[in-house]
CSV table of C-alpha atoms in Angstrom, one decimal:
chain,number,residue,atom,x,y,z
G,196,MET,CA,141.4,-35.4,-5.1
G,197,PHE,CA,138.3,-37.3,-7.1
G,198,ARG,CA,136.4,-37.5,-4.0
G,199,LEU,CA,136.9,-33.2,-3.9
G,200,ILE,CA,135.6,-32.7,-6.6
G,201,THR,CA,132.6,-34.9,-6.1
G,202,TRP,CA,132.1,-33.9,-2.9
G,203,VAL,CA,132.6,-30.3,-3.8
G,204,LEU,CA,130.2,-30.2,-7.1
G,205,GLY,CA,127.9,-31.7,-4.9
G,206,LEU,CA,127.7,-29.2,-2.7
G,207,GLY,CA,127.3,-26.9,-4.8
G,208,ILE,CA,124.4,-28.9,-7.1
G,209,ALA,CA,122.2,-28.5,-3.0
G,210,CYS,CA,122.9,-25.3,-2.8
G,211,ALA,CA,122.2,-24.7,-5.7
G,212,LEU,CA,118.9,-26.6,-5.6
G,213,PHE,CA,118.2,-25.9,-2.1
G,214,GLY,CA,118.4,-22.4,-3.5
G,215,TYR,CA,116.2,-23.2,-5.8
G,216,PHE,CA,113.5,-25.1,-3.9
G,217,VAL,CA,113.0,-23.8,-1.1
G,218,ILE,CA,114.8,-19.9,-0.5
G,219,LEU,CA,114.4,-19.3,-4.4
G,220,PRO,CA,110.1,-19.7,-3.2
G,221,GLN,CA,109.9,-17.4,-0.5
G,222,LEU,CA,111.4,-14.9,-2.0
G,223,GLY,CA,109.3,-11.3,-3.5
G,224,ARG,CA,106.4,-12.9,-1.6
G,225,GLU,CA,106.5,-9.7,0.6
G,226,LYS,CA,102.3,-7.8,-0.6
G,227,SER,CA,100.5,-5.3,1.2
G,228,ASP,CA,99.2,-5.4,4.8
G,229,ILE,CA,96.4,-3.8,4.1
G,230,ASP,CA,93.2,-5.9,4.5
G,231,VAL,CA,90.8,-4.9,1.6
G,232,THR,CA,88.1,-7.6,2.3
G,233,ALA,CA,86.3,-5.1,5.0
G,234,LEU,CA,85.4,-2.4,1.8
G,235,LYS,CA,82.9,-1.8,-0.1
G,236,GLY,CA,83.2,-1.2,-4.1
G,237,ASP,CA,81.9,1.8,-5.9
G,238,PRO,CA,81.7,0.3,-9.9
G,239,GLU,CA,81.2,3.6,-11.4
G,240,ARG,CA,84.9,5.3,-10.1
G,241,GLY,CA,85.7,1.6,-10.7
G,242,ALA,CA,85.5,2.8,-14.5
G,243,TYR,CA,87.6,5.0,-14.2
G,244,VAL,CA,90.1,3.8,-12.2
G,245,LEU,CA,90.8,1.5,-15.2
G,246,ARG,CA,91.3,4.7,-17.6
G,247,MET,CA,93.4,5.9,-14.5
G,248,ALA,CA,95.6,2.7,-14.5
G,249,GLY,CA,95.4,1.9,-18.3
G,250,CYS,CA,94.5,-1.0,-18.3
G,251,VAL,CA,92.9,-1.6,-21.6
G,252,THR,CA,95.8,-1.3,-23.6
G,253,CYS,CA,96.9,-4.9,-22.6
G,254,HIS,CA,93.8,-6.2,-22.1
G,255,SER,CA,91.6,-5.4,-24.7
G,256,ASP,CA,92.3,-6.1,-28.5
G,257,GLY,CA,90.2,-4.2,-30.4
G,258,GLN,CA,87.3,-2.5,-29.7
G,259,GLY,CA,83.4,-3.2,-28.7
G,260,GLU,CA,81.9,-5.3,-26.6
G,261,ALA,CA,83.4,-8.6,-27.6
G,262,THR,CA,87.0,-7.5,-27.0
G,263,PHE,CA,87.1,-5.2,-24.4
G,264,LEU,CA,89.4,-7.2,-21.3
G,265,ALA,CA,89.5,-10.1,-23.0
G,266,GLY,CA,93.1,-10.2,-23.8
G,267,GLY,CA,95.9,-8.1,-25.0
G,268,PRO,CA,97.4,-7.8,-28.1
G,269,ALA,CA,101.1,-8.8,-27.9
G,270,LEU,CA,103.6,-7.4,-25.9
G,271,LYS,CA,107.0,-7.4,-27.4
G,272,THR,CA,109.9,-7.2,-24.9
G,273,PRO,CA,113.0,-7.7,-25.0
G,274,PHE,CA,112.5,-11.4,-23.0
G,275,GLY,CA,110.2,-12.6,-25.3
G,276,THR,CA,106.1,-12.2,-25.6
G,277,PHE,CA,103.6,-11.5,-23.5
G,278,TYR,CA,99.7,-11.6,-24.0
G,279,GLY,CA,97.9,-9.6,-21.2
G,280,PRO,CA,95.1,-12.5,-20.0
G,281,ASN,CA,91.1,-12.2,-20.2
G,282,ILE,CA,90.0,-10.1,-17.2
G,283,THR,CA,86.3,-9.9,-18.0
G,284,PRO,CA,84.1,-11.7,-15.2
G,285,ASP,CA,84.6,-15.1,-17.2
G,286,PRO,CA,84.3,-18.0,-14.5
G,287,ASP,CA,86.4,-20.4,-16.2
G,288,HIS,CA,89.0,-17.8,-18.8
G,289,GLY,CA,88.2,-14.8,-17.0
G,290,ILE,CA,88.7,-13.6,-13.2
G,291,GLY,CA,85.0,-14.6,-12.3
G,292,ARG,CA,86.6,-16.7,-9.7
G,293,MET,CA,88.9,-14.2,-8.1
G,294,THR,CA,88.1,-12.3,-5.1
G,295,ASN,CA,88.8,-8.8,-4.2
G,296,GLN,CA,91.4,-9.8,-1.4
G,297,GLU,CA,93.0,-12.3,-4.6
G,298,PHE,CA,92.5,-9.3,-7.3
G,299,PHE,CA,94.2,-6.6,-4.9
G,300,ASP,CA,97.2,-9.2,-4.5
G,301,ALA,CA,97.6,-9.6,-8.2
G,302,VAL,CA,97.0,-6.0,-8.6
G,303,THR,CA,99.9,-4.5,-6.0
G,304,ALA,CA,102.3,-7.3,-5.5
G,305,GLY,CA,102.1,-9.6,-8.4
G,306,LEU,CA,100.9,-13.1,-6.7
G,307,ARG,CA,98.4,-15.2,-8.1
G,308,PRO,CA,95.3,-17.1,-6.3
G,309,ASP,CA,97.8,-19.9,-6.3
G,310,GLY,CA,100.5,-18.0,-4.1
G,311,THR,CA,103.5,-18.0,-7.2
G,312,HIS,CA,103.7,-14.7,-9.0
G,313,TYR,CA,103.0,-13.4,-12.2
G,314,PHE,CA,105.2,-11.7,-14.6
G,315,PRO,CA,106.4,-8.4,-14.1
G,316,ALA,CA,104.8,-7.4,-17.6
G,317,PHE,CA,102.1,-7.0,-15.1
G,318,PRO,CA,103.0,-3.5,-14.0
G,319,TYR,CA,102.5,-4.3,-10.2
G,320,ALA,CA,105.6,-2.9,-9.4
G,321,SER,CA,104.6,0.5,-10.2
G,322,TYR,CA,101.0,-0.7,-9.1
G,323,VAL,CA,102.3,-1.7,-6.4
G,324,LYS,CA,101.7,1.5,-4.6
G,325,MET,CA,97.9,1.8,-5.9
G,326,ASP,CA,95.2,2.5,-3.2
G,327,GLY,CA,93.3,-0.2,-2.1
G,328,GLN,CA,89.6,1.2,-2.3
G,329,ASP,CA,91.0,2.7,-5.6
G,330,VAL,CA,91.6,-1.3,-6.2
G,331,VAL,CA,88.6,-2.2,-4.9
G,332,ASP,CA,86.7,0.3,-7.1
G,333,LEU,CA,88.0,-1.4,-9.9
G,334,LYS,CA,87.3,-5.1,-9.4
G,335,ALA,CA,83.1,-4.1,-8.8
G,336,TYR,CA,83.9,-2.4,-12.4
G,337,LEU,CA,85.2,-5.6,-13.6
G,338,ASP,CA,83.1,-7.5,-12.6
G,339,THR,CA,79.7,-5.8,-14.5
G,340,VAL,CA,81.7,-6.2,-17.6
G,341,PRO,CA,80.3,-8.5,-20.2
G,342,ALA,CA,82.5,-11.9,-19.0
G,343,VAL,CA,83.5,-13.4,-22.4
G,344,SER,CA,84.9,-16.6,-22.7
G,345,LYS,CA,87.8,-16.6,-24.3
G,346,ALA,CA,90.8,-18.6,-23.3
G,347,ALA,CA,94.0,-16.6,-22.7
G,348,ARG,CA,97.1,-16.9,-25.0
G,349,ARG,CA,100.3,-18.5,-23.9
G,350,HIS,CA,102.8,-16.0,-23.5
G,351,GLU,CA,106.6,-16.9,-26.1
G,352,ILE,CA,108.5,-16.5,-23.9
G,353,ALA,CA,112.1,-18.5,-23.3
G,354,TRP,CA,114.2,-20.1,-20.2
G,355,PRO,CA,115.0,-19.0,-17.6
G,356,PHE,CA,113.1,-16.1,-18.3
G,357,SER,CA,109.6,-18.2,-18.2
G,358,ASP,CA,110.6,-19.7,-15.2
G,359,ARG,CA,107.8,-18.0,-12.6
G,360,SER,CA,110.0,-19.1,-9.5
G,361,LEU,CA,112.3,-16.3,-10.3
G,362,VAL,CA,110.4,-13.4,-10.7
G,363,GLY,CA,110.3,-13.5,-6.8
G,364,GLY,CA,113.6,-12.6,-6.4
G,365,TRP,CA,113.4,-9.7,-8.8
G,366,LYS,CA,110.6,-8.8,-7.0
G,367,LEU,CA,113.3,-8.4,-4.8
G,368,LEU,CA,115.8,-6.0,-6.6
G,369,ALA,CA,112.4,-4.1,-8.3
G,370,ILE,CA,110.8,-2.9,-5.9
G,371,LYS,CA,111.2,-0.8,-3.4
G,372,ALA,CA,108.8,1.4,-2.2
G,373,ARG,CA,105.5,0.0,-1.9
G,374,SER,CA,103.4,2.8,-1.2
G,375,ILE,CA,103.5,6.5,-2.0
G,376,VAL,CA,104.4,9.0,0.5
G,377,PRO,CA,103.0,12.5,0.2
G,378,ASP,CA,104.7,15.7,0.4
G,379,ALA,CA,103.3,17.4,2.8
G,380,GLY,CA,105.2,20.4,1.3
G,381,GLN,CA,103.3,20.2,-2.1
G,382,ASP,CA,99.6,20.3,-2.7
G,383,ASN,CA,97.0,18.2,-2.9
G,384,ALA,CA,97.1,18.3,-6.7
G,385,TRP,CA,101.4,18.0,-6.9
G,386,ASN,CA,100.3,15.2,-4.2
G,387,ARG,CA,97.3,14.0,-6.4
G,388,GLY,CA,99.8,14.3,-9.4
G,389,MET,CA,102.4,12.2,-8.4
G,390,TYR,CA,100.0,9.8,-7.9
G,391,LEU,CA,99.2,9.2,-10.6
G,392,VAL,CA,102.8,9.7,-12.6
G,393,GLU,CA,104.2,7.0,-9.8
G,394,GLY,CA,101.4,5.0,-9.6
G,395,ALA,CA,98.1,3.9,-11.2
G,396,GLY,CA,99.7,5.4,-14.4
G,397,HIS,CA,102.8,3.6,-14.7
G,398,CYS,CA,104.7,6.2,-16.5
G,399,GLY,CA,108.1,5.5,-15.7
G,400,GLU,CA,107.2,1.8,-16.9
G,401,CYS,CA,108.2,3.2,-20.2
G,402,HIS,CA,110.0,6.7,-19.9
G,403,THR,CA,112.9,5.2,-16.3
G,404,ASP,CA,115.5,3.4,-18.9
G,405,ARG,CA,115.8,-0.6,-17.3
G,406,ASN,CA,118.8,-2.8,-17.2
G,407,LEU,CA,119.7,-6.4,-18.5
G,408,LEU,CA,117.5,-7.9,-15.8
G,409,GLY,CA,114.2,-5.4,-16.1
G,410,LEU,CA,115.5,-2.9,-13.4
G,411,PRO,CA,115.0,0.5,-13.7
G,412,ARG,CA,117.7,2.2,-14.8
G,413,GLY,CA,119.2,5.5,-14.6
G,414,PRO,CA,117.1,8.4,-13.6
G,415,ALA,CA,113.2,8.5,-13.4
G,416,HIS,CA,111.1,8.8,-16.3
G,417,GLY,CA,115.1,9.8,-18.1
G,418,GLY,CA,113.7,7.8,-21.1
G,419,SER,CA,114.6,4.6,-22.7
G,420,PRO,CA,116.2,3.6,-25.6
G,421,LYS,CA,114.8,1.7,-28.8
G,422,GLY,CA,114.7,-2.1,-28.0
G,423,SER,CA,113.9,-1.7,-24.6
G,424,PHE,CA,110.4,-3.1,-23.1
G,425,SER,CA,108.6,1.1,-23.7
G,426,SER,CA,110.0,0.8,-27.4
G,427,GLY,CA,111.7,3.5,-26.6
G,428,ALA,CA,110.5,6.2,-24.8
G,429,PRO,CA,111.8,10.2,-24.1
G,430,SER,CA,113.2,11.5,-21.4
G,431,ILE,CA,109.9,13.3,-19.3
G,432,ALA,CA,112.3,14.3,-16.6
G,433,GLY,CA,115.6,16.1,-16.1
G,434,ALA,CA,117.9,17.0,-17.7
G,435,LYS,CA,117.3,15.3,-21.2
G,436,SER,CA,113.8,15.7,-21.2
G,437,VAL,CA,111.9,17.3,-24.6
G,438,ILE,CA,108.8,18.3,-22.6
G,439,ALA,CA,112.1,20.8,-20.8
G,440,ASP,CA,109.7,24.3,-22.8
G,441,TRP,CA,106.4,22.7,-22.6
G,442,THR,CA,103.7,24.6,-20.4
G,443,HIS,CA,101.6,23.2,-18.0
G,444,GLU,CA,98.4,23.2,-20.8
G,445,ASP,CA,100.7,21.8,-23.5
G,446,ILE,CA,100.9,19.0,-21.4
G,447,THR,CA,97.8,18.8,-20.2
G,448,PHE,CA,96.3,19.4,-23.4
G,449,TYR,CA,98.6,16.3,-25.2
G,450,LEU,CA,97.4,14.0,-22.5
G,451,GLU,CA,94.0,14.3,-23.9
G,452,ASN,CA,94.4,14.8,-27.6
G,453,GLY,CA,98.0,13.3,-28.7
G,454,LEU,CA,98.7,17.3,-30.6
G,455,LYS,CA,102.3,18.0,-29.0
G,456,PRO,CA,102.8,22.0,-29.7
G,457,ASP,CA,104.9,22.1,-31.8
G,458,GLY,CA,101.8,20.7,-33.9
G,459,ASP,CA,103.6,16.9,-34.6
G,460,VAL,CA,101.1,13.9,-33.2
G,461,SER,CA,101.9,11.4,-31.0
G,462,GLY,CA,103.8,8.6,-32.1
G,463,GLY,CA,104.6,4.1,-31.0
G,464,LYS,CA,103.2,3.3,-27.8
G,465,MET,CA,102.2,6.2,-26.7
G,466,THR,CA,99.4,6.8,-28.9
G,467,GLN,CA,97.6,4.3,-26.3
G,468,VAL,CA,98.6,4.9,-23.9
G,469,ILE,CA,96.2,8.7,-24.7
G,470,ASP,CA,93.8,6.8,-26.9
G,471,PHE,CA,93.0,4.5,-23.7
G,472,ALA,CA,94.6,5.8,-20.3
G,473,THR,CA,94.8,9.5,-20.8
G,474,SER,CA,92.0,11.1,-23.2
G,475,HIS,CA,89.6,10.1,-20.4
G,476,LEU,CA,90.6,11.5,-17.8
G,477,THR,CA,89.2,14.4,-15.4
G,478,GLY,CA,90.5,18.3,-16.0
G,479,ASP,CA,91.1,18.2,-12.7
G,480,ASP,CA,93.3,14.8,-13.0
G,481,LEU,CA,95.5,16.2,-16.2
G,482,ASP,CA,96.1,19.2,-14.2
G,483,ALA,CA,97.1,17.2,-11.3
G,484,ILE,CA,99.9,15.1,-13.8
G,485,ALA,CA,101.3,18.3,-15.5
G,486,ARG,CA,101.8,20.4,-12.0
G,487,TYR,CA,104.1,16.6,-10.8
G,488,LEU,CA,105.8,16.8,-14.9
G,489,LEU,CA,106.3,20.6,-14.0
G,490,SER,CA,108.1,19.7,-11.2
G,491,LEU,CA,110.6,17.0,-12.4
G,492,GLN,CA,112.0,19.5,-15.0
G,493,THR,CA,114.5,21.5,-13.3
G,494,PRO,CA,117.0,18.8,-11.4
G,495,ALA,CA,118.8,19.3,-8.5
G,496,THR,CA,115.8,21.6,-7.2
G,497,HIS,CA,113.9,18.7,-5.8
K,244,MET,CA,126.3,17.3,-94.0
K,245,THR,CA,128.0,15.5,-91.5
K,246,THR,CA,127.0,18.6,-88.7
K,247,ILE,CA,124.0,19.2,-89.4
K,248,ARG,CA,123.5,14.8,-88.2
K,249,SER,CA,125.8,14.8,-85.7
K,250,LYS,CA,123.7,18.1,-83.9
K,251,PHE,CA,120.9,15.8,-84.8
K,252,LEU,CA,122.8,13.0,-82.9
K,253,PHE,CA,123.0,15.0,-80.0
K,254,THR,CA,120.1,16.6,-79.8
K,255,GLY,CA,118.5,14.0,-79.8
K,256,LEU,CA,121.2,11.2,-77.2
K,257,ALA,CA,120.4,14.6,-74.8
K,258,ALA,CA,116.5,14.9,-74.4
K,259,VAL,CA,116.6,11.0,-75.0
K,260,LEU,CA,119.3,11.2,-71.4
K,261,LEU,CA,117.0,14.5,-70.3
K,262,SER,CA,113.6,11.9,-69.6
K,263,ALA,CA,115.7,9.3,-68.1
K,264,SER,CA,116.7,12.2,-65.8
K,265,LEU,CA,114.1,13.9,-65.1
K,266,PRO,CA,111.2,12.2,-63.5
K,267,VAL,CA,113.7,11.0,-61.0
K,268,LEU,CA,114.9,14.3,-59.9
K,269,ALA,CA,111.2,15.6,-60.0
K,270,ASN,CA,110.6,12.4,-58.6
K,271,GLU,CA,113.2,12.5,-55.1
K,272,ALA,CA,111.7,16.7,-55.2
K,273,TYR,CA,107.8,14.6,-53.8
K,274,VAL,CA,110.0,13.1,-50.7
K,275,GLY,CA,110.9,17.4,-49.3
K,276,TYR,CA,107.5,18.4,-50.9
K,277,ARG,CA,105.2,15.9,-48.7
K,278,GLN,CA,107.0,16.4,-45.9
K,279,LYS,CA,105.7,20.5,-46.9
K,280,ILE,CA,102.6,19.4,-46.9
K,281,MET,CA,101.9,16.8,-43.5
K,282,ALA,CA,104.1,20.3,-41.4
K,283,ALA,CA,101.0,22.2,-43.0
K,284,VAL,CA,98.6,20.1,-42.0
K,285,GLY,CA,101.2,19.7,-37.9
K,286,GLY,CA,101.4,24.0,-38.9
K,287,HIS,CA,97.6,24.3,-38.4
K,288,ALA,CA,96.7,21.2,-36.0
K,289,GLY,CA,100.0,23.0,-33.7
K,290,ALA,CA,98.0,26.6,-34.7
K,291,ILE,CA,93.8,24.9,-33.8
K,292,GLY,CA,96.1,23.7,-30.1
K,293,ALA,CA,96.9,26.8,-29.3
K,294,ILE,CA,93.9,28.6,-29.1
K,295,VAL,CA,92.0,25.6,-28.1
K,296,LYS,CA,94.4,25.1,-24.6
K,297,SER,CA,95.1,28.5,-24.1
K,298,LYS,CA,91.9,29.7,-24.6
K,299,LEU,CA,92.6,32.6,-27.1
K,300,PRO,CA,89.7,34.5,-28.3
K,301,GLU,CA,90.3,33.6,-31.6
K,302,GLN,CA,87.6,30.9,-31.5
K,303,ASP,CA,86.8,31.7,-34.8
K,304,ALA,CA,90.0,30.9,-36.8
K,305,ILE,CA,89.8,27.2,-35.1
K,306,ALA,CA,86.8,27.2,-38.4
K,307,ALA,CA,89.1,28.6,-40.5
K,308,LEU,CA,92.6,27.1,-39.9
K,309,ALA,CA,90.7,23.6,-39.9
K,310,GLU,CA,88.9,24.0,-43.4
K,311,ALA,CA,92.9,24.9,-44.5
K,312,VAL,CA,93.7,21.0,-43.3
K,313,ALA,CA,90.7,19.6,-45.7
K,314,LYS,CA,92.2,21.4,-48.2
K,315,THR,CA,95.4,20.6,-47.6
K,316,ALA,CA,93.8,16.8,-47.8
K,317,ASP,CA,93.2,17.4,-51.5
K,318,THR,CA,96.9,17.3,-51.9
K,319,VAL,CA,97.7,14.1,-49.9
K,320,PRO,CA,97.1,12.3,-53.4
K,321,ALA,CA,99.2,13.2,-55.9
K,322,ALA,CA,101.9,14.3,-53.6
K,323,PHE,CA,102.3,10.2,-52.4
K,324,SER,CA,101.3,8.8,-55.5
K,325,HIS,CA,104.9,8.7,-56.4
K,326,ALA,CA,105.9,5.2,-54.0
K,327,LEU,CA,109.0,6.6,-52.6
K,328,HIS,CA,110.6,5.9,-49.0
K,329,GLU,CA,113.9,5.4,-48.9
K,330,GLY,CA,116.2,8.2,-48.1
K,331,ALA,CA,115.6,11.0,-46.3
K,332,THR,CA,111.1,9.9,-45.3
K,333,ASP,CA,109.8,8.6,-42.8
K,334,ALA,CA,106.9,7.1,-45.0
K,335,LYS,CA,107.4,3.1,-45.0
K,336,PRO,CA,106.8,1.5,-48.3
K,337,GLU,CA,103.5,-0.3,-46.9
K,338,ILE,CA,101.4,2.7,-48.2
K,339,TRP,CA,102.0,1.9,-51.9
K,340,ASP,CA,100.5,-1.8,-50.8
K,341,ASN,CA,97.4,-0.5,-49.5
K,342,MET,CA,96.6,3.0,-51.5
K,343,ASP,CA,92.9,1.9,-51.1
K,344,ASP,CA,93.6,2.4,-47.4
K,345,PHE,CA,95.7,5.4,-47.1
K,346,LEU,CA,93.8,7.9,-49.6
K,347,THR,CA,90.6,6.5,-47.2
K,348,LEU,CA,93.1,7.6,-43.9
K,349,ASN,CA,93.5,11.3,-45.8
K,350,ASP,CA,89.9,11.1,-46.6
K,351,ALA,CA,88.9,10.2,-42.7
K,352,MET,CA,90.9,13.7,-42.0
K,353,ARG,CA,89.6,15.1,-44.4
K,354,LYS,CA,85.7,14.8,-42.8
K,355,ALA,CA,87.7,15.1,-39.2
K,356,SER,CA,89.0,19.1,-39.6
K,357,LEU,CA,85.6,19.9,-41.8
K,358,ALA,CA,83.7,18.8,-38.4
K,359,LEU,CA,85.8,20.4,-35.9
K,360,ALA,CA,85.5,23.2,-38.5
K,361,ASP,CA,81.5,23.5,-37.9
K,362,ALA,CA,81.5,22.3,-33.8
K,363,ALA,CA,84.0,25.5,-34.0
K,364,ARG,CA,81.2,27.2,-35.6
K,365,LYS,CA,78.0,26.4,-33.7
K,366,GLY,CA,80.3,26.3,-30.6
K,367,ASP,CA,79.3,24.5,-27.6
K,368,PRO,CA,82.5,23.3,-26.0
K,369,ALA,CA,81.6,19.5,-25.5
K,370,VAL,CA,81.0,19.0,-29.2
K,371,VAL,CA,84.2,21.1,-29.9
K,372,LYS,CA,85.8,18.5,-27.2
K,373,LYS,CA,84.6,15.9,-29.4
K,374,ALA,CA,85.6,17.0,-32.9
K,375,MET,CA,89.1,18.0,-31.4
K,376,ARG,CA,89.7,15.2,-30.7
K,377,ASP,CA,88.4,12.9,-33.3
K,378,PHE,CA,90.5,15.4,-35.4
K,379,SER,CA,94.3,14.3,-33.7
K,380,LYS,CA,93.1,10.7,-33.3
K,381,SER,CA,92.5,11.1,-37.5
K,382,CYS,CA,96.6,11.5,-37.6
K,383,GLY,CA,97.7,8.7,-35.5
K,384,ALA,CA,95.3,6.4,-37.1
K,385,CYS,CA,97.6,7.0,-40.2
K,386,HIS,CA,101.0,7.7,-38.9
K,387,ARG,CA,100.3,4.2,-36.3
K,388,SER,CA,100.6,2.3,-40.3
K,389,TYR,CA,102.1,4.7,-42.6
K,390,ARG,CA,104.8,6.8,-40.5
K,391,LYS,CA,107.9,5.2,-39.1
K,392,PRO,CA,107.9,5.6,-35.7
K,393,LYS,CA,110.5,8.6,-33.8
K,394,GLU,CA,112.9,6.5,-32.7
K,395,GLU,CA,113.4,5.4,-36.8
K,396,SER,CA,112.5,8.1,-37.8
K,397,TYR,CA,114.8,9.2,-40.1
K,398,LYS,CA,115.5,13.2,-38.1
K,399,GLN,CA,116.5,11.0,-34.9
K,400,ARG,CA,120.2,11.3,-34.1
K,401,ARG,CA,120.3,9.4,-30.3
């Protein structure tokens, strides 16, 4: 009897070890098969992509050259506190040594140059849908910002969430679609809006609810309660949407200025999204986002 | 004699009681008062927004409305001079630890609204756009530190 228990236990441990060391490292390694090495980056477009994708919020702490993209403020999540690292071209503390392909895999697949995983606090689960040219342009721009020699702060996360190899399993469950499939039945503005909202703009990272494992739960952009990653973002789509009666101009004006139709102003993390990202967008892109968001206001017609 | 004395006593007591309770009542009322001031600021901002976003032919009104916000800012220091941060209010207690900063931010809103009024009079759309941005940013700058976020608001019944 005792021998049997030892055997079963031993087998269990062996399976767990095999799973952890052999199977787990293989999970979530999937990346786009786009070869970006042939693409040439345009830094001017890249400066705009930086705003579209809201990278500044998490990678800059304070204003001015000395802090621009040199590391972000504390990002508190239910899994611990993360710090967006230095992404200036500094070779030691920044991303100066990253090639275009490595950068592309980091942003769109959450893979580090050594093949291990980035934590999903870096919202690659949305950026997975970003266009290859956009990402290469972004890198070309990042190469031009002043390098800041400042070490990244260490994340404050507890085991097991601190284990990067577990992220592979998470990716497998969380990342369903790897690109945006344009809807031929909609016009260009709508499709552009979908790209900006679902991809680069990563609006769902806050506006979609998440379960205990950080996996999207409930309707897309259906709102998330206090205590979630976003510290609570209202529903902006479907049945419970708080913007159901907003006009097209109400949406564009809000994303540009932070003023709501009722005269109140945006609060919480949305203020940073507006300050660092959406207020820098062109009128056409704001129109595109409004077009797309408005189409999400009538449930069950889509 | 005794009746006079007890009358004195009574009025004295009443006066003491009144003077103790009156300021309390007045204080509480300051919460509603300052919220109405903010609602007024919001009302003017909303009207400006309505003109700008829908391109209403009311450009002259922008300056008047923005100046009204500047005037309203003058009432903020007194309205927030009572340290009331419990109950039906979204004012954070930090206001009364950092009153100088709070008042500086209020003054920044006042200046931003005057700049918007000025820009609107001159009529250069690019300048108006920028002034509009700075104006709405001045609200967020104060709210970020001194107003409870929506999910903690007393108005929230989620």
